[in-house]
Amino acid sequence: MKQIETSVIVPLFNEETRSPPFLNDLLKIAKKEWEIILVDDGSKDKTLDVIKKYNFPNKKIITYSINKGKGYAVKKGVEAATGNYILFIDADGSIHPSQIENMILQLKKHDTVVGNRNHDESHKETTFFRSSIGKIFNLYARVLFNIPVNDNLCGFKGFKKEIAKSLFNNMLSERWVFDVELFYQIKKNKYSLYFLPIEWEHRDESKINSFEILKILYELLELRMKINKER
Ligand code: UDP
Ligand code: MG
């Protein structure tokens, strides 16, 4: 069997309308040494039918009936991944897949690479609401976990294989806060971390609504307590 260079994990929850433009673009650039792992996180719409139609050179589909959260979906993807580099990217097209190549270049030099929307060289189009929520969330995460990160939730992160396997194997959280847990573990394990400037375009119909935001703030506190208990 040929060695896969890079595993690209795409978590999808109810993405029948947002994902096709993204998947079309990904199909255009996907290399034969990449594997594309599509994780249907308990979608209630036709996401599964949509993703079945795409003929990537190497494709894996993971699906289950109950929505478990983005963190869980990515973890399932990492478990199935065989590439030397393992990365995940959002399905809504806010990050164009042409940026995957830049990430792979940096993964050759660093243990972990994360897309950063607040980098001086980044270009982002967003709404005032989302950027305010982002700022509050990042400040809160910084205070609770002492991580020097100004963009936690960016849906574009990559790892060397062994590091991805170890990080996700030990993951305590299943939903949005897994992103913060990743940064906490990267710092604790002293993995090298590179912030990749990215182009990012706001996409409507985010799965994060006002109720979800309150839940996330609570889950972050809960995670902090779990981590304290482990030590
Ligand atoms: N997602 C998921 N499970 C969930 C919620 C979201 O797999 O329970 C996926 C979603 O389909 C998308 C990514 O996580 O690919 C980011 O979601 P979204 O764009 O809604 O978040 P935002 O960009 O607003 O942070
Ligand atoms: Mg989005």
CSV table of C-alpha atoms and ligand atoms in Angstrom, one decimal:
chain,number,residue,atom,x,y,z
A,1,MET,CA,0.0,0.0,0.0
A,2,LYS,CA,1.3,3.4,-0.8
A,3,GLN,CA,2.1,5.8,2.0
A,4,ILE,CA,-0.3,8.6,2.5
A,5,GLU,CA,1.5,11.9,3.0
A,6,THR,CA,-1.4,13.9,4.4
A,7,SER,CA,-4.8,13.2,6.0
A,8,VAL,CA,-7.3,16.0,5.5
A,9,ILE,CA,-10.2,15.6,8.0
A,10,VAL,CA,-13.4,17.5,7.3
A,11,PRO,CA,-16.0,17.5,10.1
A,12,LEU,CA,-19.6,18.0,8.9
A,13,PHE,CA,-22.8,18.6,10.8
A,14,ASN,CA,-25.8,19.5,8.6
A,15,GLU,CA,-23.7,20.8,5.8
A,16,GLU,CA,-25.8,19.8,2.8
A,17,THR,CA,-25.8,23.4,1.5
A,18,ARG,CA,-22.5,24.9,2.8
A,19,SER,CA,-20.2,22.0,1.9
A,20,PRO,CA,-20.6,21.4,-1.9
A,21,PRO,CA,-18.7,24.6,-3.0
A,22,PHE,CA,-15.9,23.7,-0.5
A,23,LEU,CA,-15.8,20.0,-1.5
A,24,ASN,CA,-15.7,21.0,-5.2
A,25,ASP,CA,-12.7,23.2,-4.6
A,26,LEU,CA,-11.0,20.5,-2.5
A,27,LEU,CA,-11.6,17.9,-5.3
A,28,LYS,CA,-9.8,20.2,-7.7
A,29,ILE,CA,-6.6,20.3,-5.7
A,30,ALA,CA,-6.6,17.0,-3.8
A,31,LYS,CA,-3.4,15.1,-4.5
A,32,LYS,CA,-3.2,11.3,-4.9
A,33,GLU,CA,-0.9,11.1,-1.8
A,34,TRP,CA,-3.6,12.7,0.3
A,35,GLU,CA,-6.5,11.0,2.0
A,36,ILE,CA,-9.7,12.9,2.6
A,37,ILE,CA,-11.6,11.8,5.7
A,38,LEU,CA,-15.2,13.1,5.8
A,39,VAL,CA,-16.8,12.8,9.2
A,40,ASP,CA,-20.6,13.1,9.2
A,41,ASP,CA,-21.2,14.2,12.8
A,42,GLY,CA,-24.8,12.9,13.1
A,43,SER,CA,-26.3,15.2,10.4
A,44,LYS,CA,-30.0,15.3,10.1
A,45,ASP,CA,-30.0,16.6,6.5
A,46,LYS,CA,-28.6,15.1,3.3
A,47,THR,CA,-24.9,15.6,4.2
A,48,LEU,CA,-24.2,11.9,3.9
A,49,ASP,CA,-25.6,11.7,0.4
A,50,VAL,CA,-23.6,14.8,-0.6
A,51,ILE,CA,-20.3,13.5,0.6
A,52,LYS,CA,-20.8,10.1,-0.9
A,53,LYS,CA,-20.8,11.7,-4.4
A,54,TYR,CA,-17.2,12.9,-4.3
A,55,ASN,CA,-14.5,10.8,-5.8
A,56,PHE,CA,-11.4,11.8,-4.1
A,57,PRO,CA,-8.2,9.8,-4.9
A,58,ASN,CA,-8.4,8.4,-1.4
A,59,LYS,CA,-11.6,8.9,0.6
A,60,LYS,CA,-12.9,7.6,3.9
A,61,ILE,CA,-16.3,8.4,5.3
A,62,ILE,CA,-17.1,8.1,8.9
A,63,THR,CA,-20.7,8.5,9.9
A,64,TYR,CA,-22.9,8.0,13.0
A,65,SER,CA,-26.4,8.9,13.8
A,66,ILE,CA,-26.1,11.2,16.9
A,67,ASN,CA,-24.5,14.6,16.8
A,68,LYS,CA,-21.5,14.5,19.2
A,69,GLY,CA,-19.7,17.8,18.5
A,70,LYS,CA,-16.8,19.0,16.3
A,71,GLY,CA,-14.1,17.8,18.8
A,72,TYR,CA,-15.5,14.3,18.7
A,73,ALA,CA,-15.8,14.3,14.9
A,74,VAL,CA,-12.2,15.4,14.5
A,75,LYS,CA,-11.1,12.8,17.0
A,76,LYS,CA,-12.8,10.0,15.0
A,77,GLY,CA,-11.1,11.3,11.9
A,78,VAL,CA,-7.6,11.3,13.6
A,79,GLU,CA,-8.2,7.7,14.7
A,80,ALA,CA,-8.8,6.7,11.1
A,81,ALA,CA,-5.9,8.8,9.7
A,82,THR,CA,-2.8,7.2,8.3
A,83,GLY,CA,-0.9,10.2,6.8
A,84,ASN,CA,2.4,11.5,8.0
A,85,TYR,CA,0.6,14.8,8.6
A,86,ILE,CA,-2.9,15.1,9.9
A,87,LEU,CA,-4.9,18.2,9.6
A,88,PHE,CA,-8.5,19.3,9.9
A,89,ILE,CA,-10.4,22.0,8.0
A,90,ASP,CA,-14.0,23.4,8.3
A,91,ALA,CA,-16.5,22.3,5.6
A,92,ASP,CA,-18.2,25.7,5.2
A,93,GLY,CA,-15.6,27.2,2.9
A,94,SER,CA,-14.5,29.9,5.2
A,95,ILE,CA,-10.9,28.7,4.7
A,96,HIS,CA,-10.1,27.9,1.1
A,97,PRO,CA,-8.5,24.5,0.7
A,98,SER,CA,-5.7,26.0,-1.5
A,99,GLN,CA,-4.2,26.9,1.9
A,100,ILE,CA,-3.6,23.2,2.8
A,101,GLU,CA,-0.3,23.2,0.8
A,102,ASN,CA,1.0,26.1,3.0
A,103,MET,CA,0.1,24.1,6.1
A,104,ILE,CA,1.9,21.0,4.9
A,105,LEU,CA,5.1,23.0,4.1
A,106,GLN,CA,5.1,24.3,7.7
A,107,LEU,CA,4.3,20.8,9.2
A,108,LYS,CA,7.7,19.7,7.8
A,109,LYS,CA,9.3,22.1,10.2
A,110,HIS,CA,7.0,22.3,13.2
A,111,ASP,CA,5.1,19.8,15.4
A,112,THR,CA,1.8,21.6,15.1
A,113,VAL,CA,0.6,24.4,12.8
A,114,VAL,CA,-2.6,26.4,13.4
A,115,GLY,CA,-4.3,28.8,11.1
A,116,ASN,CA,-4.5,32.3,12.7
A,117,ARG,CA,-7.0,34.9,11.6
A,118,ASN,CA,-5.5,37.7,13.7
A,119,HIS,CA,-2.0,37.5,12.2
A,120,ASP,CA,-0.7,40.7,10.7
A,121,GLU,CA,-0.5,39.0,7.3
A,122,SER,CA,-4.0,37.4,7.5
A,123,HIS,CA,-6.9,38.6,5.5
A,124,LYS,CA,-10.2,38.1,7.1
A,125,GLU,CA,-13.8,39.1,6.4
A,126,THR,CA,-16.0,38.7,9.4
A,127,THR,CA,-18.9,40.4,11.1
A,128,PHE,CA,-18.7,42.7,14.2
A,129,PHE,CA,-20.7,40.2,16.2
A,130,ARG,CA,-18.5,37.2,15.4
A,131,SER,CA,-15.3,39.1,16.0
A,132,SER,CA,-16.5,40.5,19.4
A,133,ILE,CA,-17.5,37.0,20.5
A,134,GLY,CA,-14.1,35.7,19.3
A,135,LYS,CA,-12.3,38.4,21.4
A,136,ILE,CA,-14.3,37.6,24.6
A,137,PHE,CA,-13.8,33.8,24.1
A,138,ASN,CA,-10.0,34.2,23.5
A,139,LEU,CA,-9.5,36.4,26.5
A,140,TYR,CA,-11.5,34.0,28.7
A,141,ALA,CA,-9.5,31.0,27.4
A,142,ARG,CA,-6.2,32.9,27.9
A,143,VAL,CA,-7.1,33.7,31.5
A,144,LEU,CA,-8.3,30.2,32.4
A,145,PHE,CA,-5.6,28.2,30.6
A,146,ASN,CA,-2.7,30.7,30.4
A,147,ILE,CA,-2.3,30.1,26.7
A,148,PRO,CA,-0.9,32.9,24.5
A,149,VAL,CA,-3.3,32.5,21.7
A,150,ASN,CA,-5.5,35.1,20.1
A,151,ASP,CA,-7.5,32.8,17.8
A,152,ASN,CA,-8.5,29.6,19.4
A,153,LEU,CA,-11.5,28.5,17.3
A,154,CYS,CA,-10.0,28.8,13.8
A,155,GLY,CA,-11.0,25.6,12.0
A,156,PHE,CA,-7.7,24.8,10.4
A,157,LYS,CA,-5.1,23.0,12.4
A,158,GLY,CA,-2.5,20.4,11.6
A,159,PHE,CA,-0.1,18.0,13.3
A,160,LYS,CA,2.7,15.6,12.7
A,161,LYS,CA,1.1,12.1,12.8
A,162,GLU,CA,2.3,10.9,16.3
A,163,ILE,CA,1.5,14.2,17.9
A,164,ALA,CA,-2.1,14.2,16.5
A,165,LYS,CA,-2.6,10.6,17.7
A,166,SER,CA,-1.4,11.4,21.2
A,167,LEU,CA,-3.2,14.7,21.5
A,168,PHE,CA,-6.6,13.3,20.4
A,169,ASN,CA,-6.1,10.0,22.3
A,170,ASN,CA,-5.9,12.0,25.6
A,171,MET,CA,-8.6,14.5,24.7
A,172,LEU,CA,-11.1,15.2,27.5
A,173,SER,CA,-13.6,17.5,25.5
A,174,GLU,CA,-15.9,16.6,22.6
A,175,ARG,CA,-17.4,19.9,21.5
A,176,TRP,CA,-16.1,23.3,20.6
A,177,VAL,CA,-13.7,23.6,23.6
A,178,PHE,CA,-11.5,20.9,22.2
A,179,ASP,CA,-9.7,23.7,20.3
A,180,VAL,CA,-8.6,25.3,23.6
A,181,GLU,CA,-7.7,21.9,25.1
A,182,LEU,CA,-5.4,21.4,22.1
A,183,PHE,CA,-3.5,24.6,22.8
A,184,TYR,CA,-3.3,23.7,26.5
A,185,GLN,CA,-1.8,20.3,25.7
A,186,ILE,CA,0.6,21.7,23.0
A,187,LYS,CA,2.0,24.1,25.6
A,188,LYS,CA,2.1,21.4,28.4
A,189,ASN,CA,3.9,18.9,26.1
A,190,LYS,CA,6.2,21.7,24.8
A,191,TYR,CA,5.4,20.8,21.1
A,192,SER,CA,6.5,23.4,18.7
A,193,LEU,CA,3.7,25.6,17.3
A,194,TYR,CA,3.6,27.7,14.2
A,195,PHE,CA,0.9,30.3,13.6
A,196,LEU,CA,0.0,30.2,9.9
A,197,PRO,CA,-1.4,33.5,8.5
A,198,ILE,CA,-4.6,32.6,6.5
A,199,GLU,CA,-7.2,34.0,4.3
A,200,TRP,CA,-10.6,33.7,5.9
A,201,GLU,CA,-14.1,34.6,4.8
A,202,HIS,CA,-17.1,34.8,7.0
A,203,ARG,CA,-19.8,32.2,6.3
A,204,ASP,CA,-23.3,32.6,7.5
A,205,GLU,CA,-25.3,30.0,9.3
A,206,SER,CA,-22.7,29.2,11.9
A,207,LYS,CA,-23.6,26.3,14.2
A,208,ILE,CA,-22.6,28.6,17.1
A,209,ASN,CA,-25.7,30.5,18.2
A,210,SER,CA,-26.2,32.6,21.4
A,211,PHE,CA,-27.2,29.6,23.4
A,212,GLU,CA,-24.2,27.7,22.2
A,213,ILE,CA,-21.9,30.5,23.3
A,214,LEU,CA,-23.1,30.3,26.9
A,215,LYS,CA,-22.6,26.5,26.8
A,216,ILE,CA,-19.1,26.9,25.5
A,217,LEU,CA,-18.2,29.3,28.3
A,218,TYR,CA,-19.5,26.8,30.8
A,219,GLU,CA,-17.7,23.9,29.1
A,220,LEU,CA,-14.4,25.8,29.3
A,221,LEU,CA,-14.8,26.1,33.1
A,222,GLU,CA,-15.7,22.4,33.3
A,223,LEU,CA,-12.6,21.5,31.3
A,224,ARG,CA,-10.4,23.7,33.6
A,225,MET,CA,-11.8,21.7,36.6
A,226,LYS,CA,-11.2,18.3,34.9
A,227,ILE,CA,-7.6,19.2,34.1
A,228,ASN,CA,-7.1,20.4,37.7
A,229,LYS,CA,-8.4,17.1,39.0
A,230,GLU,CA,-6.1,15.1,36.8
A,231,ARG,CA,-3.0,16.7,38.3
B,1,UDP,N1,-19.3,20.9,13.1
B,1,UDP,C1,-19.4,19.5,13.5
B,1,UDP,N2,-20.2,19.2,14.6
B,1,UDP,C2,-20.9,20.1,15.3
B,1,UDP,C3,-20.8,21.5,14.9
B,1,UDP,C4,-20.0,21.8,13.8
B,1,UDP,O1,-18.7,18.7,12.9
B,1,UDP,O2,-21.6,19.7,16.2
B,1,UDP,C5,-18.5,21.3,12.0
B,1,UDP,C6,-19.2,22.1,10.9
B,1,UDP,O3,-19.9,21.3,10.0
B,1,UDP,C7,-18.0,22.8,10.2
B,1,UDP,C8,-17.1,23.1,11.4
B,1,UDP,O4,-17.5,22.1,12.4
B,1,UDP,O5,-17.4,22.0,9.3
B,1,UDP,C9,-17.2,24.5,11.9
B,1,UDP,O6,-18.6,24.8,12.2
B,1,UDP,P1,-19.2,26.3,12.0
B,1,UDP,O7,-18.8,26.8,10.6
B,1,UDP,O8,-20.6,26.2,12.3
B,1,UDP,O9,-18.4,27.1,13.1
B,1,UDP,P2,-17.8,28.5,13.0
B,1,UDP,O10,-17.1,28.7,11.8
B,1,UDP,O11,-18.9,29.5,13.2
B,1,UDP,O12,-16.9,28.6,14.2
B,2,MG,MG,-17.7,28.5,10.0
